[in-house]
Coordinates of C-alpha atoms in Angstrom, one line a residue:
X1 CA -74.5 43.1 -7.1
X2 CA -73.8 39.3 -6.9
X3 CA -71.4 39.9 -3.9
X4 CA -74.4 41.6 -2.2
X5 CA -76.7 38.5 -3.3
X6 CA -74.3 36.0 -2.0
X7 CA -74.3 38.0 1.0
X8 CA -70.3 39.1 0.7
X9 CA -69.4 41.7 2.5
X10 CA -65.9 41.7 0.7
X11 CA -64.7 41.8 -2.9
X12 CA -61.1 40.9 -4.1
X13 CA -60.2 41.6 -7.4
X14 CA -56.8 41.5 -9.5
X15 CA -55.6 44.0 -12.4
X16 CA -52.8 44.7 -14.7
X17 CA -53.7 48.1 -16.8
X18 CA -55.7 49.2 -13.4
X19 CA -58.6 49.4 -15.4
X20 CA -60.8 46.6 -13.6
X21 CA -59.3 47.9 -10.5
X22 CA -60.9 51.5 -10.8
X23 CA -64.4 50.0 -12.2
X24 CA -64.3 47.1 -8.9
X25 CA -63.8 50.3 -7.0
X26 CA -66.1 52.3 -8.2
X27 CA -68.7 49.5 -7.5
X28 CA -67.4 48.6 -4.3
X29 CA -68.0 52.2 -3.3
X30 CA -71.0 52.9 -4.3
X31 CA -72.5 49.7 -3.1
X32 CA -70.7 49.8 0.7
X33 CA -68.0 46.9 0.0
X34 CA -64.9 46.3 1.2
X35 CA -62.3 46.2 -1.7
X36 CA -58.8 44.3 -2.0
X37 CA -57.0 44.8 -5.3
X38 CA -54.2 42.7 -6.2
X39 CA -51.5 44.4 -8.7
X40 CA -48.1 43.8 -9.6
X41 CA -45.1 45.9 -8.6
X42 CA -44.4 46.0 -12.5
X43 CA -47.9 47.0 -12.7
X44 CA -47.6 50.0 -10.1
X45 CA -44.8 51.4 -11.2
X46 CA -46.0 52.1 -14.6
X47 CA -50.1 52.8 -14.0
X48 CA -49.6 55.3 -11.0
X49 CA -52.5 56.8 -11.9
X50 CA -55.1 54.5 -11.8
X51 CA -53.7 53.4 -8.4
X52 CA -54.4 56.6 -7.3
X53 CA -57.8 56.8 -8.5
X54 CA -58.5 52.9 -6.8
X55 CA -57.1 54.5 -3.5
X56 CA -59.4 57.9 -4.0
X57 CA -62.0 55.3 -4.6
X58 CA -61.5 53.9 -1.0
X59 CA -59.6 50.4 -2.5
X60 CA -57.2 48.5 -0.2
X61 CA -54.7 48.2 -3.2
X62 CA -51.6 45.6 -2.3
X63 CA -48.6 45.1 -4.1
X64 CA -47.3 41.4 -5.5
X65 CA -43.8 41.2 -6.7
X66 CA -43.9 40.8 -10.8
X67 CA -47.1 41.7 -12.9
X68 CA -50.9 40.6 -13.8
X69 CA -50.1 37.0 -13.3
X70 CA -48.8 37.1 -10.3
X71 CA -51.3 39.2 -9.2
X72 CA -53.9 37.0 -9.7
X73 CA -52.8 34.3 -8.0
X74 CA -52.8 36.3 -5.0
X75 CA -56.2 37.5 -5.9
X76 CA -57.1 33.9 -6.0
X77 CA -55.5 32.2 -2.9
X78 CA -57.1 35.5 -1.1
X79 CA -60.3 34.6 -2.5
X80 CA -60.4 31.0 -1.8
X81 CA -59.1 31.5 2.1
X82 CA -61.9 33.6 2.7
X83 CA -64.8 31.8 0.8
X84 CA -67.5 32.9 3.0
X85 CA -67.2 36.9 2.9
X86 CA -65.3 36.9 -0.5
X87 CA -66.2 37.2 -3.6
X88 CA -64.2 37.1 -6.5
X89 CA -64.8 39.8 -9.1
X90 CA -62.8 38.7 -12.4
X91 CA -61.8 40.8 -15.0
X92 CA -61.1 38.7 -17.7
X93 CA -61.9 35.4 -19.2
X94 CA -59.4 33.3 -17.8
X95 CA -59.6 31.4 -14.3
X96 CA -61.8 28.8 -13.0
X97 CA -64.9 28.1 -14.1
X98 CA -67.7 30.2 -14.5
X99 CA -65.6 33.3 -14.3
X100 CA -64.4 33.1 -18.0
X101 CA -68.2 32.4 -19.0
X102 CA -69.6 35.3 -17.0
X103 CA -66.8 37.9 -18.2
X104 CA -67.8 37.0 -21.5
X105 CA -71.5 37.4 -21.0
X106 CA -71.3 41.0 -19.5
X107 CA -68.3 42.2 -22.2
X108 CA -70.7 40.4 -24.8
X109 CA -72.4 44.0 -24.8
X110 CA -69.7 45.2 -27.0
X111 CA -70.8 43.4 -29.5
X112 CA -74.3 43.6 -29.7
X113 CA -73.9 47.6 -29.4
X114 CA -71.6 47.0 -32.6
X115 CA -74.1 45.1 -34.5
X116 CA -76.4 47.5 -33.3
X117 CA -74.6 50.4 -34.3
X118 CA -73.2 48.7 -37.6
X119 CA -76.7 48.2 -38.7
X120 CA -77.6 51.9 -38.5
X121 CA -74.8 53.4 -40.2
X122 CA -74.1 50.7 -43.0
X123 CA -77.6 48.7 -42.9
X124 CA -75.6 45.6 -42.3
X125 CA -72.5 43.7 -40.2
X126 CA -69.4 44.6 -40.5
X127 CA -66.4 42.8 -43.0
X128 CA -63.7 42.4 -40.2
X129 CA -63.7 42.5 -36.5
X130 CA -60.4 43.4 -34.8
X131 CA -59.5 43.1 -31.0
X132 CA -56.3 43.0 -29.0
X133 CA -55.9 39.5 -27.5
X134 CA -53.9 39.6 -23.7
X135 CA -55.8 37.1 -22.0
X136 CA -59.0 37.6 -24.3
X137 CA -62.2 39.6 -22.4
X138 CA -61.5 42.5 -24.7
X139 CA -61.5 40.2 -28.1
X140 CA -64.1 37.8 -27.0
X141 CA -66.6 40.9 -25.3
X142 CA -66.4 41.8 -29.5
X143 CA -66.6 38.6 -31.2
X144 CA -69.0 36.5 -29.5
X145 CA -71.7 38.5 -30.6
X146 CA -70.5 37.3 -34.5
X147 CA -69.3 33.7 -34.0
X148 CA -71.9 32.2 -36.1
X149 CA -71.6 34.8 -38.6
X150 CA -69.4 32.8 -41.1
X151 CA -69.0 36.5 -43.5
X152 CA -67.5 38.0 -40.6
X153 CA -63.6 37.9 -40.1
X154 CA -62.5 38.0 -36.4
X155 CA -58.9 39.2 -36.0
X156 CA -57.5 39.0 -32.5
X157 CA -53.8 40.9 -32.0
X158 CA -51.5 40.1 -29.8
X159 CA -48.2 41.8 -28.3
X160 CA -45.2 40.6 -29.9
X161 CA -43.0 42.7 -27.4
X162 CA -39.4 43.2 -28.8
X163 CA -40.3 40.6 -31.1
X164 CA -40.9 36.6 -31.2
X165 CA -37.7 35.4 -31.3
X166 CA -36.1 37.7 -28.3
X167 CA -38.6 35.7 -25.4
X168 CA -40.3 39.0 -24.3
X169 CA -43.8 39.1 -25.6
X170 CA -47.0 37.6 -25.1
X171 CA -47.8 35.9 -27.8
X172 CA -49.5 33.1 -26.4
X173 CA -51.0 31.6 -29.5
X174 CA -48.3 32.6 -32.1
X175 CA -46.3 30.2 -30.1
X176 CA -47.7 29.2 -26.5
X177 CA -48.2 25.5 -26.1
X178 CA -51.5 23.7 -24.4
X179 CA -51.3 23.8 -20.5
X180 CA -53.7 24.5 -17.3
X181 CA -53.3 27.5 -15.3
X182 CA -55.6 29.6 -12.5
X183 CA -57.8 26.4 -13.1
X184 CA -58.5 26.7 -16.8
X185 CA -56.8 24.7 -20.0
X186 CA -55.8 27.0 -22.5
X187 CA -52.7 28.1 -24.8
X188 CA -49.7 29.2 -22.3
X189 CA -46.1 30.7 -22.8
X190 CA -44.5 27.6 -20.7
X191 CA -41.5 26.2 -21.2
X192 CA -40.0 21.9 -21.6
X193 CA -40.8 21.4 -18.4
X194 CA -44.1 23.6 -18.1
X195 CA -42.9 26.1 -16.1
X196 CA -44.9 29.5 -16.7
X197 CA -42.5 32.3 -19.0
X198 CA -42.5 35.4 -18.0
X199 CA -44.6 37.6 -20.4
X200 CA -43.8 40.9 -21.9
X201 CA -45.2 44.0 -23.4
X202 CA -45.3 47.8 -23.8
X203 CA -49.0 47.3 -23.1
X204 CA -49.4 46.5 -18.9
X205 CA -52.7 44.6 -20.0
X206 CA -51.1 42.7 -22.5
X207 CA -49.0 40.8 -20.1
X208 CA -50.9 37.5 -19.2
X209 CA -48.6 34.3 -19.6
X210 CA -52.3 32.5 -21.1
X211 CA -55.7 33.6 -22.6
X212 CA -59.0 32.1 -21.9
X213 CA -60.3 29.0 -23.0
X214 CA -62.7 30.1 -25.1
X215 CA -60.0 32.3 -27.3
X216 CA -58.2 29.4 -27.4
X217 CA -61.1 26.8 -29.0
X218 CA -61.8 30.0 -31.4
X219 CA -57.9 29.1 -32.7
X220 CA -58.5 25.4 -32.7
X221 CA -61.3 25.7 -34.5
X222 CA -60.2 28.4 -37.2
X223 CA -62.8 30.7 -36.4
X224 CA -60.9 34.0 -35.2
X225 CA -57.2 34.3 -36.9
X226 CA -54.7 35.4 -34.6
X227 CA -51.8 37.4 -35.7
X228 CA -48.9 39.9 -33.4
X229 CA -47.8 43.6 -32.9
X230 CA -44.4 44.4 -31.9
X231 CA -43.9 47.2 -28.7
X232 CA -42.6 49.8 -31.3
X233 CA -45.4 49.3 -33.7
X234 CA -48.0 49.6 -30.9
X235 CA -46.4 53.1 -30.1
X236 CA -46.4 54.3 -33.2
X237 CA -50.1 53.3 -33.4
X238 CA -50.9 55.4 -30.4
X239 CA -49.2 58.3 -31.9
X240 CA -50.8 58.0 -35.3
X241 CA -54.6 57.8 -33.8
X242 CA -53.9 60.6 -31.0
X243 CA -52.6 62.8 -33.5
X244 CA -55.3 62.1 -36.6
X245 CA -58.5 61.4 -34.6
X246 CA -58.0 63.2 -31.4
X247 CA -58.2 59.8 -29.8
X248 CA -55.6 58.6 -27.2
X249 CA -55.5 54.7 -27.3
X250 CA -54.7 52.5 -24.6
X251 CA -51.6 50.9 -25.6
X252 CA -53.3 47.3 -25.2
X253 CA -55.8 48.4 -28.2
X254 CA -52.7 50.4 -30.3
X255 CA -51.8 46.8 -31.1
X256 CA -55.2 46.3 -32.9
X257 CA -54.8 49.3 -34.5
X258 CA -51.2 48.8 -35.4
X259 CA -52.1 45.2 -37.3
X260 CA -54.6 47.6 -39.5
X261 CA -51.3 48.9 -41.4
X262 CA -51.0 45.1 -42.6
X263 CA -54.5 44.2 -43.1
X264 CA -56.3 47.1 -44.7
X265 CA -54.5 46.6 -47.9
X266 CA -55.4 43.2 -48.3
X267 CA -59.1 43.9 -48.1
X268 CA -61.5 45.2 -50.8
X269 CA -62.4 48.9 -51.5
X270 CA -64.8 49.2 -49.3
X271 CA -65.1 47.0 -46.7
X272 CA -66.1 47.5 -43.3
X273 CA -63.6 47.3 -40.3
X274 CA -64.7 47.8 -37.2
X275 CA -61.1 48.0 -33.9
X276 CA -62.6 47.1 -31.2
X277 CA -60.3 50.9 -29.1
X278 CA -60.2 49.4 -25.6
X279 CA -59.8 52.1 -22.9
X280 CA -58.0 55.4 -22.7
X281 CA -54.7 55.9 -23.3
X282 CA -54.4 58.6 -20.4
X283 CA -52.7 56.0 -17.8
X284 CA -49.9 55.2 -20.3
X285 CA -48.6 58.5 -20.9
X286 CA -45.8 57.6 -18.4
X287 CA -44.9 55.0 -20.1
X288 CA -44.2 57.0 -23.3
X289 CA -42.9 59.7 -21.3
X290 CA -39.8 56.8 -20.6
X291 CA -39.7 55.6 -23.8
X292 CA -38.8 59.2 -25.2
X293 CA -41.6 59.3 -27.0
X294 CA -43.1 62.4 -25.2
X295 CA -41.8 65.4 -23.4
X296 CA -41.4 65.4 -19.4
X297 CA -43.0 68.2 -17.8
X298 CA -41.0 68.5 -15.6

């Protein structure tokens, strides 16, 4: 609706899961846009389905060698070469500025509809918030709403891949250093001379080399804690839900839900934790197909 205000004719949009891909889509169809989505070869490979569903959806969908970040680059250079019939529809809250404020303000619903929700069923907020963290719309869209709630523990999660010390993961803040990237300063996996790492995780959405200012000043300040989940204990996650709940998890939000192993017996009998379960798990069942984890059908 703001491409239509501005009077763009065009939207160009980048994703890593797929899941902003499908929803620009969707809008872009049903609104008469033209739609350019950016995604990484990485990216295709492993979420074939939601490619299919962005092309169903009448998508122009072009490849960029490597993954999310690579993708958005392109998404941006696109964007900025074609300024008058272009817009830019972000998906996360990293970039240049507003995009990380606006992403916020419309994921911000997540939280009020917890609050709202939390109040019927307990008559209060909940103890502890948890959220996985890959560039942070998911963990923000949850904890904004409670940031100056001081009794309220905000937990982000992020992918600690085949483990910290093997350099494929994407823990940003567990050990990412201060840098500027896509226009914004934030926590980055860089390395002595600042070059951007290559980031890594079982979870496609995971796999952002930064996270978004905002998540970042929630870690300098000590209001959110931050902690990790390795590949393996994500899966296991995904299994455990699917199989107890009836719930498939994206694997992005099986890392949440894996830290919950960890954290739940530190907490009081009683206590209120709400996992902030961020998409369907549907598009990753390739991905555990490969991993041996499920049966091929074919």
């Amino acid at each position: 609706m703001i491409a239509r205000r501005l009077g763009c004719s065009r939207v160009v949009a980048a994703t890593g899961a797929g899941q902003h891909g499908v929803a620009t889509a969707a809008a872009c169809a049903k609104l008469s846009l033209e739609c350019t989505v950016f995604m990484g070869t990485n990216d295709i490979e492993k979420q074939a389905s939601n490619v299919l569903s962005m092309k169903l959806l009448g998508a122009q969908v072009i490849s960029v060698e490597g993954t999310f970040k690579d993708a958005s680059s392109e998404a941006i250079r696109n964007w900025v070469e074609n300024l008058y019939s272009t817009y830019y529809l972000s998906g996360t809250v990293v970039g240049p500025h507003p995009c990380p404020i606006m992403v916020r303000e419309f994921q911000s619903m997540i939280g009020k509809e917890t609050r709202r929700q939390a109040n019927q069923l307990w008559g209060g907020k909940p103890d502890v918030l948890v959220a996985c963290v890959g560039s942070g719309s998911n963990a923000l869209g949850l904890f904004h709403e409670f940031v100056g709630d001081k009794d309220v523990r905000l937990v982000g999660v992020e992918a600690a891949g085949l483990g910290l010390d093997s350099g494929k993961h994407s823990a940003t803040l567990a050990v990412g250093d201060i840098g500027v990237y896509h226009g914004a300063m934030s926590y980055l996996l860089q390395d002595d001379q600042g070059q951007i790492l290559i980031p890594h995780s079982v979870g496609v959405g995971l796999e952002y080399p930064g996270v978004g200012p905002e998540i970042s000043f929630l870690k300098e300040t000590g209001r959110a804690e931050f902690h990790t989940a390795t590949d393996q204990e994500a899966v296991q996650a995904c299994m455990l839900l699917s199989r107890l709940e009836g719930i498939i998890p994206a694997l992005e939000a099986s890392h949440a839900l894996a830290f919950l192993d960890k954290l739940v017996p530190t907490l009081c009998d009683g206590a209120k934790v709400v996992v902030n379960c961020s998409g369907r798990g549907d598009k990753d069942l390739e991905t555990l197909i490969q991993r041996g984890i499920l049966p091929s059908s074919k």
